[in-house]
Coordinates of C-alpha atoms and ligand atoms in Angstrom, one line a residue:
M787 CA 82.1 138.2 100.7
N788 CA 85.6 136.7 100.9
L789 CA 86.1 134.0 103.5
H790 CA 89.7 134.0 104.8
Y791 CA 91.6 131.4 106.6
T792 CA 93.7 131.7 109.7
S793 CA 96.0 129.3 111.6
T794 CA 95.0 127.1 114.6
R795 CA 98.3 128.3 116.2
S796 CA 98.4 132.0 115.4
S797 CA 95.7 134.6 114.9
D798 CA 98.1 136.7 112.8
V799 CA 97.7 134.5 109.8
K800 CA 95.2 135.6 107.2
V801 CA 95.2 134.0 103.8
T802 CA 92.7 133.3 101.0
A803 CA 91.4 129.8 100.3
S804 CA 93.6 129.3 97.3
Q805 CA 96.7 130.4 99.3
A806 CA 95.7 127.9 102.1
I807 CA 95.3 125.1 99.5
L808 CA 98.7 125.9 98.0
A809 CA 100.5 126.0 101.4
G810 CA 98.8 123.0 102.9
L811 CA 100.1 123.8 106.4
A812 CA 100.3 127.3 108.0
P813 CA 103.8 128.8 108.3
D814 CA 103.7 128.3 112.1
G815 CA 103.0 124.6 111.7
G816 CA 99.3 125.1 112.5
L817 CA 96.4 124.1 110.4
F818 CA 94.4 126.5 108.3
V819 CA 90.8 127.1 109.5
P820 CA 88.1 129.3 108.1
E821 CA 87.5 132.5 110.0
R822 CA 84.0 131.3 110.5
I823 CA 82.0 128.3 109.2
P824 CA 79.5 129.6 106.8
S825 CA 75.8 128.6 107.1
L826 CA 74.2 126.9 104.1
D827 CA 72.9 129.6 101.9
I828 CA 70.4 127.4 100.1
S829 CA 67.6 125.3 101.5
L830 CA 67.6 121.6 101.9
E831 CA 64.4 121.6 99.9
R832 CA 66.3 122.9 96.9
L833 CA 69.3 120.7 97.6
K834 CA 67.0 117.6 97.4
E835 CA 66.8 118.0 93.6
M836 CA 70.5 118.6 93.0
S837 CA 73.1 116.3 91.5
Y838 CA 76.3 115.6 93.4
Q839 CA 78.1 118.0 91.2
D840 CA 75.7 120.9 91.8
T841 CA 75.7 120.2 95.5
A842 CA 79.5 120.3 95.4
Y843 CA 79.4 123.7 93.8
V844 CA 76.9 125.3 96.3
V845 CA 78.8 123.9 99.3
M846 CA 82.3 124.5 98.1
R847 CA 81.8 128.0 96.8
Q848 CA 81.1 129.2 100.4
F849 CA 84.5 128.0 101.5
L850 CA 86.5 128.7 98.4
S851 CA 85.2 132.2 97.9
D852 CA 88.2 133.4 95.9
F853 CA 87.5 130.9 93.2
T854 CA 85.4 132.1 90.3
E855 CA 82.2 130.2 89.4
E856 CA 83.9 129.0 86.2
E857 CA 87.1 127.8 88.0
L858 CA 85.2 125.9 90.6
K859 CA 82.7 124.3 88.3
D860 CA 85.5 123.3 86.0
C861 CA 87.4 121.6 88.9
I862 CA 84.2 119.8 89.9
E863 CA 83.4 118.6 86.4
K864 CA 87.0 117.2 86.0
A865 CA 86.8 115.4 89.4
Y866 CA 83.3 113.8 89.6
D867 CA 83.0 112.2 86.2
C868 CA 83.1 108.6 84.9
K869 CA 86.1 107.8 87.1
F870 CA 83.2 107.0 89.5
D871 CA 81.3 103.9 88.8
S872 CA 78.1 105.3 90.1
E873 CA 76.3 108.3 88.7
E874 CA 75.2 109.2 92.2
I875 CA 78.9 109.4 93.1
A876 CA 78.1 108.6 96.8
P877 CA 75.1 106.2 96.8
L878 CA 73.1 105.3 100.0
V879 CA 72.4 101.8 100.9
R880 CA 69.8 101.0 103.6
L881 CA 70.1 98.0 105.9
G882 CA 67.2 98.2 108.5
D883 CA 67.2 101.7 110.0
T884 CA 70.9 102.2 109.2
Y885 CA 72.0 104.0 106.0
Y886 CA 75.4 103.3 104.5
L887 CA 76.8 106.2 102.6
E888 CA 79.1 104.5 100.1
L889 CA 82.1 106.7 99.6
F890 CA 84.1 104.1 97.6
H891 CA 83.0 104.4 94.1
G892 CA 86.0 106.3 92.8
A893 CA 89.2 105.3 91.0
T894 CA 90.8 103.6 94.0
I895 CA 87.7 102.2 95.7
A896 CA 88.1 104.1 99.0
F897 CA 86.7 107.3 100.4
K898 CA 89.9 109.3 99.8
D899 CA 88.9 109.6 96.2
M900 CA 86.0 111.9 97.2
A901 CA 88.5 114.6 97.9
L902 CA 91.7 113.5 96.0
S903 CA 90.0 113.5 92.7
I904 CA 89.4 117.2 93.0
L905 CA 92.4 118.4 95.0
P906 CA 94.9 118.4 92.1
H907 CA 92.6 120.7 90.1
L908 CA 92.0 123.0 93.1
L909 CA 95.7 123.1 93.5
T910 CA 96.6 123.9 89.9
V911 CA 93.9 126.6 89.8
S912 CA 95.3 128.0 93.1
A913 CA 98.8 128.1 91.7
K914 CA 97.6 130.0 88.6
K915 CA 95.6 132.5 90.7
N916 CA 98.7 133.2 92.9
H917 CA 101.2 133.3 90.0
V918 CA 103.2 130.4 91.3
E919 CA 105.7 129.4 88.6
K920 CA 107.5 126.7 90.6
E921 CA 106.8 123.1 90.2
I922 CA 104.7 121.9 93.1
V923 CA 106.0 118.9 94.9
I924 CA 103.3 117.0 96.8
L925 CA 104.7 115.1 99.8
T926 CA 102.3 112.6 101.3
A927 CA 102.4 110.1 104.1
T928 CA 99.8 107.4 103.8
S929 CA 98.4 104.6 105.9
G930 CA 97.4 103.0 102.6
D931 CA 94.5 104.7 100.9
T932 CA 95.6 108.3 100.6
G933 CA 98.7 107.4 98.8
K934 CA 97.1 105.6 95.9
A935 CA 94.2 108.1 95.6
A936 CA 96.7 111.0 95.6
M937 CA 98.9 109.3 93.0
A938 CA 95.9 108.6 90.8
G939 CA 94.7 112.2 91.2
F940 CA 98.1 113.8 90.5
A941 CA 99.5 111.4 87.9
D942 CA 100.7 113.5 84.9
V943 CA 99.0 116.7 86.1
K944 CA 101.2 119.4 84.6
G945 CA 103.3 121.5 87.0
T946 CA 103.2 118.9 89.8
R947 CA 105.3 116.0 91.2
I948 CA 104.1 113.6 93.9
I949 CA 106.2 111.6 96.4
V950 CA 104.3 109.2 98.7
F951 CA 105.6 107.5 101.8
Y952 CA 103.9 104.4 103.2
P953 CA 104.8 102.0 106.1
K954 CA 106.4 98.9 104.6
N955 CA 104.4 96.4 106.6
G956 CA 101.4 98.5 107.5
V957 CA 99.2 98.3 104.4
S958 CA 97.2 95.6 102.7
K959 CA 98.5 93.6 99.8
V960 CA 95.9 95.2 97.4
Q961 CA 96.9 98.7 98.8
E962 CA 100.6 98.1 98.2
L963 CA 100.0 96.7 94.7
Q964 CA 97.9 99.7 93.9
M965 CA 100.7 102.0 94.8
V966 CA 103.7 100.3 93.4
T967 CA 102.0 99.9 90.0
Q968 CA 101.0 103.5 89.6
K969 CA 101.9 105.0 86.3
G970 CA 102.8 108.6 85.6
S971 CA 106.1 110.4 84.9
N972 CA 105.7 112.7 88.0
V973 CA 105.0 109.9 90.5
D974 CA 107.2 108.3 93.1
V975 CA 106.4 106.0 96.0
V976 CA 108.7 105.0 98.9
A977 CA 108.2 102.2 101.5
I978 CA 109.6 103.3 104.9
H979 CA 110.8 101.0 107.6
G980 CA 108.5 102.4 110.3
N981 CA 104.8 103.0 110.9
F982 CA 102.4 105.6 109.6
D983 CA 103.1 108.0 112.4
D984 CA 106.8 107.9 111.5
A985 CA 105.9 108.7 107.9
Q986 CA 103.6 111.5 108.9
S987 CA 106.1 113.0 111.3
G988 CA 108.8 112.8 108.6
V989 CA 106.7 114.6 106.1
K990 CA 105.7 117.3 108.6
A991 CA 109.3 117.9 109.5
M992 CA 110.2 118.4 105.9
F993 CA 107.4 121.0 105.5
E994 CA 108.7 122.9 108.5
D995 CA 112.4 122.7 107.5
K996 CA 113.3 126.2 106.3
K997 CA 116.7 125.2 105.0
L998 CA 115.2 122.4 102.9
N999 CA 112.5 124.6 101.6
G1000 CA 115.1 127.1 100.6
E1001 CA 117.1 124.5 98.8
L1002 CA 114.0 123.4 96.9
A1003 CA 113.1 126.9 96.0
S1004 CA 116.5 127.6 94.4
E1005 CA 115.9 124.4 92.3
G1006 CA 112.5 125.6 91.2
Y1007 CA 110.4 123.5 93.5
Q1008 CA 107.8 124.2 96.2
F1009 CA 106.3 121.7 98.7
S1010 CA 102.6 121.3 99.1
S1011 CA 100.5 118.6 100.9
A1012 CA 97.8 116.3 99.7
N1013 CA 97.3 115.0 103.3
S1014 CA 93.9 115.4 104.9
I1015 CA 95.3 118.5 106.7
N1016 CA 94.9 120.5 103.5
I1017 CA 91.6 122.4 103.4
G1018 CA 91.4 121.3 99.8
R1019 CA 90.8 117.9 101.2
L1020 CA 88.5 118.9 104.0
V1021 CA 86.1 121.1 102.0
P1022 CA 85.1 118.5 99.3
Q1023 CA 84.3 116.1 102.1
I1024 CA 81.6 118.3 103.6
V1025 CA 79.7 117.9 100.3
Y1026 CA 78.6 114.3 100.7
Y1027 CA 77.1 114.9 104.1
V1028 CA 75.0 117.7 102.7
Y1029 CA 74.2 115.6 99.7
A1030 CA 73.3 112.5 101.7
Y1031 CA 70.9 114.3 104.0
A1032 CA 69.2 115.9 101.1
K1033 CA 68.8 112.6 99.4
L1034 CA 67.3 111.0 102.5
L1035 CA 64.8 113.8 102.5
K1036 CA 64.1 113.3 98.8
Y1037 CA 63.5 109.6 99.2
G1038 CA 61.2 110.2 102.2
E1039 CA 63.5 108.3 104.6
I1040 CA 63.5 111.2 107.0
E1041 CA 61.3 114.2 107.6
A1042 CA 62.4 117.8 107.2
G1043 CA 64.5 118.8 110.2
E1044 CA 64.7 115.3 111.5
K1045 CA 68.1 114.6 113.0
I1046 CA 70.2 111.7 111.9
H1047 CA 73.3 110.5 113.8
V1048 CA 76.4 110.0 111.8
V1049 CA 79.0 107.3 112.5
V1050 CA 82.4 107.6 111.0
P1051 CA 85.3 105.1 111.1
T1052 CA 88.1 107.5 112.1
G1053 CA 91.8 107.7 111.7
N1054 CA 93.2 111.2 111.0
F1055 CA 89.9 112.8 112.0
G1056 CA 89.3 114.4 108.6
N1057 CA 86.1 112.7 107.5
I1058 CA 84.3 113.2 110.8
L1059 CA 85.5 116.8 111.0
A1060 CA 83.9 117.4 107.6
A1061 CA 80.6 116.0 109.1
Y1062 CA 81.0 118.4 112.0
Y1063 CA 81.4 121.3 109.6
A1064 CA 78.3 120.1 107.7
K1065 CA 76.4 120.2 111.0
Q1066 CA 77.8 123.7 111.7
M1067 CA 76.5 124.7 108.3
G1068 CA 73.0 123.7 109.3
V1069 CA 72.6 120.1 108.2
P1070 CA 70.4 118.4 110.9
I1071 CA 72.9 115.9 112.2
G1072 CA 72.5 114.5 115.7
K1073 CA 75.6 113.0 117.3
L1074 CA 78.8 112.6 115.5
V1075 CA 80.0 109.2 116.5
C1076 CA 83.7 108.6 116.3
A1077 CA 84.5 105.0 115.7
S1078 CA 88.1 103.7 116.4
N1079 CA 89.8 100.3 116.0
R1080 CA 92.2 99.0 118.7
N1081 CA 94.3 102.2 118.3
K1082 CA 91.6 103.9 120.3
V1083 CA 93.4 107.1 121.3
L1084 CA 90.4 109.1 120.1
Y1085 CA 87.9 107.0 122.0
D1086 CA 89.9 107.6 125.2
F1087 CA 90.1 111.3 124.4
F1088 CA 86.4 111.6 124.2
E1089 CA 85.9 109.6 127.4
T1090 CA 88.5 111.3 129.5
G1091 CA 89.5 114.6 127.9
I1092 CA 93.1 113.4 127.8
Y1093 CA 94.8 112.8 124.5
D1094 CA 97.7 110.3 125.0
K1095 CA 99.5 108.7 122.2
N1096 CA 102.0 107.0 124.5
R1097 CA 100.8 103.5 124.0
E1098 CA 101.4 100.4 121.9
F1099 CA 100.8 100.9 118.2
V1100 CA 98.7 98.0 117.0
L1101 CA 98.5 96.8 113.4
T1102 CA 94.8 95.9 112.7
S1103 CA 92.6 94.7 109.8
S1104 CA 91.5 98.3 109.3
P1105 CA 95.0 99.8 108.6
S1106 CA 93.7 103.2 107.4
M1107 CA 92.7 103.8 111.0
D1108 CA 96.0 102.6 112.5
I1109 CA 96.9 106.1 113.7
L1110 CA 98.0 107.5 117.0
I1111 CA 98.3 111.2 116.0
S1112 CA 95.0 112.4 114.5
S1113 CA 96.2 115.6 112.8
N1114 CA 92.8 117.0 112.1
L1115 CA 91.7 116.9 115.7
E1116 CA 93.7 120.1 116.1
R1117 CA 91.0 121.9 114.2
L1118 CA 88.4 120.7 116.7
I1119 CA 90.6 121.6 119.6
Y1120 CA 90.9 125.1 118.2
I1121 CA 87.1 125.4 118.0
I1122 CA 86.4 124.1 121.5
A1123 CA 89.2 126.3 122.9
G1124 CA 87.0 129.2 121.7
E1125 CA 89.2 129.8 118.7
D1126 CA 92.1 130.5 121.0
A1127 CA 95.3 130.0 118.9
E1128 CA 97.6 130.5 121.8
K1129 CA 95.8 127.7 123.8
T1130 CA 95.8 125.4 120.8
K1131 CA 99.5 126.0 120.2
E1132 CA 100.3 125.2 123.8
L1133 CA 98.4 121.9 123.7
M1134 CA 100.1 120.9 120.5
K1135 CA 103.5 121.7 122.0
E1136 CA 102.7 119.4 124.8
L1137 CA 101.7 116.7 122.3
K1138 CA 104.9 117.1 120.5
A1139 CA 107.1 117.1 123.6
G1140 CA 105.4 114.4 125.8
G1141 CA 102.9 112.8 123.4
K1142 CA 100.0 113.9 125.7
Y1143 CA 97.7 116.8 126.6
E1144 CA 94.6 117.3 128.6
I1145 CA 91.8 119.7 127.7
T1146 CA 90.0 121.9 130.2
P1147 CA 86.5 121.2 131.6
D1148 CA 85.2 124.1 129.6
M1149 CA 86.5 122.6 126.4
R1150 CA 85.1 119.2 127.3
E1151 CA 81.7 120.6 127.6
K1152 CA 81.9 121.8 124.0
L1153 CA 82.3 118.2 122.9
A1154 CA 78.7 117.4 123.4
D1155 CA 78.1 116.9 119.7
F1156 CA 80.4 113.9 119.8
A1157 CA 80.1 110.3 121.0
A1158 CA 82.7 107.6 120.6
G1159 CA 83.2 103.9 120.5
Y1160 CA 85.7 101.3 119.3
A1161 CA 85.8 97.7 118.0
D1162 CA 88.6 95.2 118.5
E1163 CA 89.5 92.7 115.8
K1164 CA 87.0 90.1 116.9
Q1165 CA 84.2 92.6 117.0
T1166 CA 85.1 93.9 113.6
A1167 CA 85.1 90.5 112.0
G1168 CA 81.9 89.6 113.9
S1169 CA 80.2 92.7 112.4
I1170 CA 81.2 91.8 108.9
R1171 CA 79.7 88.3 109.4
K1172 CA 76.6 89.4 111.2
N1173 CA 75.7 92.0 108.5
Y1174 CA 76.3 89.4 105.8
E1175 CA 74.2 86.7 107.4
E1176 CA 71.4 89.1 108.1
T1177 CA 71.3 91.1 104.9
G1178 CA 73.7 89.6 102.3
Y1179 CA 75.6 92.9 102.3
V1180 CA 79.4 92.6 102.5
M1181 CA 81.2 95.5 104.0
D1182 CA 84.9 96.3 104.4
T1183 CA 86.8 96.2 107.8
H1184 CA 86.7 100.0 108.3
T1185 CA 83.0 100.2 107.7
A1186 CA 82.6 97.2 110.0
V1187 CA 84.3 99.0 112.9
A1188 CA 81.8 101.8 112.4
S1189 CA 78.9 99.3 112.2
H1190 CA 79.9 97.7 115.5
V1191 CA 80.2 101.0 117.2
C1192 CA 76.9 102.1 115.7
D1193 CA 75.1 99.0 117.2
G1194 CA 76.6 99.9 120.6
F1195 CA 75.6 103.6 120.3
K1196 CA 72.0 102.7 119.4
E1197 CA 71.7 100.3 122.3
A1198 CA 73.1 102.8 124.8
N1199 CA 71.1 105.7 123.6
G1200 CA 67.9 104.1 122.3
A1201 CA 68.8 105.9 119.1
S1202 CA 67.3 104.8 115.8
K1203 CA 68.3 106.3 112.5
C1204 CA 72.0 106.4 111.9
M1205 CA 74.1 107.0 108.8
I1206 CA 77.5 105.2 108.6
A1207 CA 80.2 106.6 106.4
S1208 CA 81.2 103.5 104.4
T1209 CA 84.8 104.2 103.6
A1210 CA 86.1 101.3 101.5
S1211 CA 85.1 98.6 99.1
P1212 CA 85.4 95.1 100.6
Y1213 CA 87.5 94.2 97.6
K1214 CA 90.3 96.4 98.9
F1215 CA 90.6 94.4 102.1
V1216 CA 89.6 91.1 100.7
Q1217 CA 91.8 88.9 102.9
S1218 CA 90.4 90.2 106.1
V1219 CA 86.8 90.3 104.8
M1220 CA 86.9 86.8 103.5
G1221 CA 88.6 85.7 106.7
A1222 CA 85.7 87.2 108.7
L1223 CA 83.3 85.3 106.6
G1224 CA 85.2 82.0 107.3
K1225 CA 86.4 81.8 103.7
G1226 CA 89.9 83.2 104.0
E1227 CA 92.0 80.0 103.9
S1228 CA 93.6 80.7 100.6
D1229 CA 96.8 82.8 100.2
D1230 CA 95.9 83.3 96.5
E1231 CA 94.6 86.9 96.4
L1232 CA 92.9 86.3 93.0
K1233 CA 91.0 83.3 94.3
L1234 CA 89.8 85.4 97.3
L1235 CA 88.7 88.2 94.9
T1236 CA 86.6 85.9 92.7
G1237 CA 85.3 84.2 95.9
L1238 CA 84.1 87.6 97.2
E1239 CA 82.5 88.3 93.8
S1240 CA 80.3 85.2 94.0
I1241 CA 79.5 85.7 97.7
S1242 CA 78.6 89.4 97.5
G1243 CA 77.0 89.4 94.1
V1244 CA 78.8 92.8 93.6
P1245 CA 81.0 92.7 90.4
M1246 CA 84.7 93.1 90.9
P1247 CA 85.5 96.9 90.4
Q1248 CA 87.6 97.8 87.4
A1249 CA 90.2 99.3 89.8
V1250 CA 90.9 95.8 91.2
K1251 CA 91.0 94.1 87.8
D1252 CA 93.5 96.7 86.6
I1253 CA 96.1 95.9 89.3
L1254 CA 96.0 92.1 88.9
N1255 CA 98.1 92.3 85.7
A1256 CA 99.9 95.6 86.2
K1257 CA 103.7 95.8 86.4
V1258 CA 105.5 96.8 89.6
L1259 CA 107.1 100.2 88.8
H1260 CA 108.3 101.4 92.2
R1261 CA 110.7 99.6 94.6
T1262 CA 112.3 102.3 96.7
E1263 CA 112.6 101.8 100.4
C1264 CA 114.2 103.8 103.2
D1265 CA 114.6 104.1 106.9
A1266 CA 112.3 106.5 108.7
D1267 CA 115.1 108.9 109.4
K1268 CA 116.3 109.0 105.8
M1269 CA 113.2 110.5 104.2
E1270 CA 114.8 113.9 103.5
E1271 CA 117.7 112.3 101.7
T1272 CA 115.3 110.2 99.7
V1273 CA 113.3 113.2 98.6
K1274 CA 116.5 115.0 97.5
A1275 CA 117.6 112.0 95.5
I1276 CA 114.3 111.7 93.7
L1277 CA 114.3 115.4 92.9
K1278 CA 118.0 115.3 92.0
I1279 CA 119.0 118.1 94.3
Ligands
PLP742 C1 91.4 107.3 105.6 C2 90.4 106.3 105.9 C3 89.7 106.3 107.1 C4 89.9 107.4 108.1 O1 89.5 108.6 107.7 P1 90.1 110.0 108.4 O2 89.6 111.1 107.7 O3 91.6 109.8 108.4 O4 89.6 109.9 109.8 C5 88.8 105.3 107.3 N1 88.6 104.3 106.4 C6 89.2 104.3 105.2 C7 89.0 103.1 104.3 C8 90.2 105.2 104.9 O5 90.9 105.2 103.8

């Protein structure tokens, strides 16, 4: 049976999965959501024995039901191959009774690779299925990790162009180097004078600008998005929660049906939403614990039912979570509003106008699956140090935020087994990580990287070695209100 997608802001929208992937955002500015979340149609007993690729197929086929078996398997094969430095793709590491699901073994050593290594293939298949002849222009705003992962995924993929915007002073040195050295004739990257929310709002405005879209069409271009609002990003992220649970069963770490809490370092709310979808599909997940850094707009939301982005924006050592508008939350709002598109639209209108909305008591009740916590800078660094001293394991700053929140959650709830989504390699945030370990005096990035290698005993990933000698290929910068002009200049229209 075909699963269709509708919009969080209008029940009139009804499209196939491939159409939703192509469009990125619904025509009314809402997000695409499946008409229903399918239940797993295969037992965890059987999933236990499956590879990552086979798990990906059985999970994704339920959401992307207009893809043929051959098309989907082909996308999966191209995505989850030797670009990953672990055959397991997403290996689990156990420290005490906490499991770290390492989602950083792909090309850019952060969890965005899990979805962005497959999205370009899903997108080109979708274009073919829908007879799209225009060149697809991917516009992406990034807080650091998405940009590089998207560029790596799309580089030289035929029929596509990609333009990435990042906040000039809001990403780590390694992140910036990764982006400005990216090769590929169809790749552009622009540093904007503003923060991530400025970049994201600018991209959203261009998607919604009918005049601009018309100009593009007449030049043979069509926008699409690689941001985590695309269901082609969300669906592949469900896979690793199903896979991880099945592997815990296989290794005898949990018993059949036993619930495990999942803690996710959260920014745009995509990763944790995928865990929620996995739970809805039937994976025995306990609480979904949303971990924030000092930009704790989500923590406050779960505590009070009020989403309020009117606050100081703080640059932290976990920059991929420095976000005040968590776009994917709209999908959860839609569900807790009883799939009421009108209600969701109204709240999002309030968010746009005043930066704030409050959900109803009814809606709050439906958030019982979630818990939330946050870590400040000191707690994040403390968590890196404590875990290292106790176990020898070195984690990155984002994972450390989750680890701190996990400790608090366990203490408050007497909970035991938790799984933490470990979202980046410590090499990616080496300055902060080494600083937390009391070894960050040097400004010399290379020295820090080799220092980390000897401390952690984990060899430097190839992705890091590559950028150390790479040439800077991109130097474009622009003001936050000049993004449209910049796109036109790049596309020569
Ligand atoms: C993107 C990112 C996050 C946040 O994930 P969301 O899906 O945006 O909530 C956390 N950690 C790292 C390292 C990331 O790159």
